[in-house]
Amino acid sequence: MPIIAPIPRTERRLMQKTIHKTRDKNHARRLTAMLKLHRGDRVSDVSRTLCCTRSFVGYWINWFTLSGIEGLKSLPAGRSRCWSFEYICTLLRELIKHSPGYCQFCQPVIDSCIKGVQFVVGQIVFVFSITFSSVSLEVQRLRRNSHSCLVM
């Protein structure tokens, strides 16, 4: 009894072409596993050939069954964004509306975050096409005088 549903010839050829062209080794391994299973190999043989556990092959079978070839693609590296760009822009606009004394940070935080503040200021200038001379002057003042607090 076959483990996966039969794969049409055109889809198999597309999978083989993708295996040869992709730079993602893990994607190629997953496609190779599906082709081997289609050919009639057992899960343990496929896992031994590809140097992975049988449970991984089981995951790949489920992904392929649910989503086809698209389900076998690798996800992008890193964590996804928690906040959308629109939300961040709205938050920055609200912060810009407030008086300069609204946000205050203590000196220990500033010492470790001056580069972060400069980055945020640079991004604000880039996104909104505005200048923050008071903030950039404040950051320069903090470099000279290490005992003051940052006031944005």
Short mmCIF file of C-alpha atoms in Angstrom, two decimals:
data_model
loop_
_atom_site.label_atom_id
_atom_site.label_comp_id
_atom_site.label_asym_id
_atom_site.label_seq_id
_atom_site.Cartn_x
_atom_site.Cartn_y
_atom_site.Cartn_z
CA MET A 1 0.00 0.00 0.00
CA PRO A 2 1.52 3.37 -1.01
CA ILE A 3 2.29 5.84 1.75
CA ILE A 4 1.47 8.95 -0.27
CA ALA A 5 -1.00 9.57 -3.07
CA PRO A 6 0.36 9.13 -6.60
CA ILE A 7 2.18 12.21 -7.87
CA PRO A 8 1.44 13.23 -11.49
CA ARG A 9 4.36 13.11 -13.92
CA THR A 10 4.43 16.88 -14.47
CA GLU A 11 4.61 17.49 -10.73
CA ARG A 12 7.39 14.91 -10.34
CA ARG A 13 9.40 16.59 -13.09
CA LEU A 14 8.88 19.96 -11.43
CA MET A 15 10.08 18.47 -8.13
CA GLN A 16 13.21 17.05 -9.78
CA LYS A 17 13.92 20.38 -11.47
CA THR A 18 13.50 22.18 -8.15
CA ILE A 19 15.88 19.73 -6.45
CA HIS A 20 18.58 20.52 -9.00
CA LYS A 21 18.04 24.30 -8.98
CA THR A 22 17.44 25.11 -5.32
CA ARG A 23 20.17 26.28 -2.97
CA ASP A 24 18.14 25.16 0.06
CA LYS A 25 19.46 21.73 0.98
CA ASN A 26 16.60 20.94 3.34
CA HIS A 27 13.97 21.72 0.71
CA ALA A 28 15.79 19.40 -1.68
CA ARG A 29 15.85 16.66 0.99
CA ARG A 30 12.11 16.94 1.54
CA LEU A 31 11.39 16.77 -2.20
CA THR A 32 13.74 13.81 -2.58
CA ALA A 33 11.94 12.02 0.23
CA MET A 34 8.58 12.48 -1.49
CA LEU A 35 9.97 11.18 -4.78
CA LYS A 36 11.46 8.13 -3.04
CA LEU A 37 8.17 7.42 -1.28
CA HIS A 38 6.32 7.77 -4.58
CA ARG A 39 8.73 5.25 -6.07
CA GLY A 40 7.76 2.78 -3.33
CA ASP A 41 10.58 3.04 -0.81
CA ARG A 42 9.74 2.50 2.86
CA VAL A 43 9.89 5.35 5.37
CA SER A 44 12.82 3.73 7.19
CA ASP A 45 14.77 3.38 3.91
CA VAL A 46 14.12 7.01 3.01
CA SER A 47 15.16 8.20 6.47
CA ARG A 48 18.34 6.12 6.32
CA THR A 49 19.22 7.43 2.85
CA LEU A 50 18.62 11.07 3.80
CA CYS A 51 20.23 10.75 7.25
CA CYS A 52 17.19 11.87 9.21
CA THR A 53 14.74 10.31 11.63
CA ARG A 54 11.57 8.54 10.58
CA SER A 55 9.52 11.11 12.45
CA PHE A 56 10.90 13.86 10.20
CA VAL A 57 9.83 11.88 7.14
CA GLY A 58 6.41 11.57 8.77
CA TYR A 59 6.21 15.34 9.22
CA TRP A 60 7.17 15.85 5.58
CA ILE A 61 4.50 13.38 4.46
CA ASN A 62 1.88 15.33 6.43
CA TRP A 63 3.05 18.66 5.01
CA PHE A 64 3.01 17.26 1.47
CA THR A 65 -0.41 15.70 1.96
CA LEU A 66 -1.92 18.92 3.32
CA SER A 67 -0.23 21.54 1.11
CA GLY A 68 1.50 19.78 -1.77
CA ILE A 69 4.89 21.02 -2.94
CA GLU A 70 4.31 24.42 -1.33
CA GLY A 71 4.09 22.75 2.08
CA LEU A 72 7.64 21.43 1.73
CA LYS A 73 9.23 24.85 1.22
CA SER A 74 11.41 26.20 4.00
CA LEU A 75 10.15 29.04 6.14
CA PRO A 76 12.16 32.27 6.24
CA ALA A 77 14.88 32.42 8.87
CA GLY A 78 14.34 34.34 12.08
CA ARG A 79 11.33 35.43 14.03
CA SER A 80 8.40 37.07 12.35
CA ARG A 81 7.44 40.64 13.17
CA CYS A 82 5.35 41.13 16.27
CA TRP A 83 4.08 44.54 15.22
CA SER A 84 3.07 45.65 11.77
CA PHE A 85 4.82 48.56 10.06
CA GLU A 86 1.59 50.57 10.15
CA TYR A 87 1.29 50.14 13.93
CA ILE A 88 4.89 51.23 14.47
CA CYS A 89 4.36 54.33 12.30
CA THR A 90 1.20 55.21 14.25
CA LEU A 91 3.08 54.81 17.52
CA LEU A 92 5.93 57.02 16.31
CA ARG A 93 3.49 59.70 15.17
CA GLU A 94 1.89 59.71 18.63
CA LEU A 95 5.29 59.99 20.32
CA ILE A 96 6.25 62.89 18.06
CA LYS A 97 3.09 64.80 19.09
CA HIS A 98 4.05 64.87 22.79
CA SER A 99 6.22 67.45 24.51
CA PRO A 100 9.98 66.93 24.76
CA GLY A 101 9.78 66.00 28.46
CA TYR A 102 7.27 63.17 27.87
CA CYS A 103 9.80 60.35 27.47
CA GLN A 104 12.68 60.20 29.93
CA PHE A 105 15.32 57.52 30.28
CA CYS A 106 17.90 57.05 33.04
CA GLN A 107 21.62 57.11 32.37
CA PRO A 108 22.39 53.33 32.63
CA VAL A 109 19.88 52.64 29.88
CA ILE A 110 21.30 55.42 27.72
CA ASP A 111 24.86 54.13 27.91
CA SER A 112 23.80 50.84 26.38
CA CYS A 113 21.20 52.27 23.99
CA ILE A 114 22.71 55.40 22.41
CA LYS A 115 23.34 53.52 19.18
CA GLY A 116 19.75 52.23 19.28
CA VAL A 117 18.42 55.75 19.76
CA GLN A 118 20.52 56.99 16.86
CA PHE A 119 19.19 54.15 14.70
CA VAL A 120 15.57 54.95 15.61
CA VAL A 121 16.13 58.65 14.94
CA GLY A 122 17.67 57.79 11.58
CA GLN A 123 14.71 55.59 10.69
CA ILE A 124 12.23 58.28 11.74
CA VAL A 125 14.04 60.83 9.59
CA PHE A 126 14.02 58.41 6.66
CA VAL A 127 10.39 57.27 6.97
CA PHE A 128 8.79 60.63 7.71
CA SER A 129 11.25 62.81 5.76
CA ILE A 130 11.59 65.15 8.71
CA THR A 131 14.47 66.37 10.84
CA PHE A 132 14.95 65.85 14.54
CA SER A 133 17.58 68.38 15.37
CA SER A 134 16.53 68.53 19.04
CA VAL A 135 16.88 64.76 19.47
CA SER A 136 20.16 64.52 17.59
CA LEU A 137 21.50 67.46 19.61
CA GLU A 138 20.33 65.75 22.80
CA VAL A 139 22.17 62.54 21.87
CA GLN A 140 25.33 64.56 21.19
CA ARG A 141 24.90 66.32 24.54
CA LEU A 142 24.61 62.94 26.28
CA ARG A 143 27.90 61.83 24.83
CA ARG A 144 29.63 64.88 26.32
CA ASN A 145 27.82 64.88 29.63
CA SER A 146 27.38 61.34 30.98
CA HIS A 147 25.42 62.40 34.09
CA SER A 148 22.31 63.76 32.37
CA CYS A 149 19.12 61.99 31.34
CA LEU A 150 17.87 61.67 27.78
CA VAL A 151 14.86 63.85 27.12
CA MET A 152 13.13 63.36 23.80
#
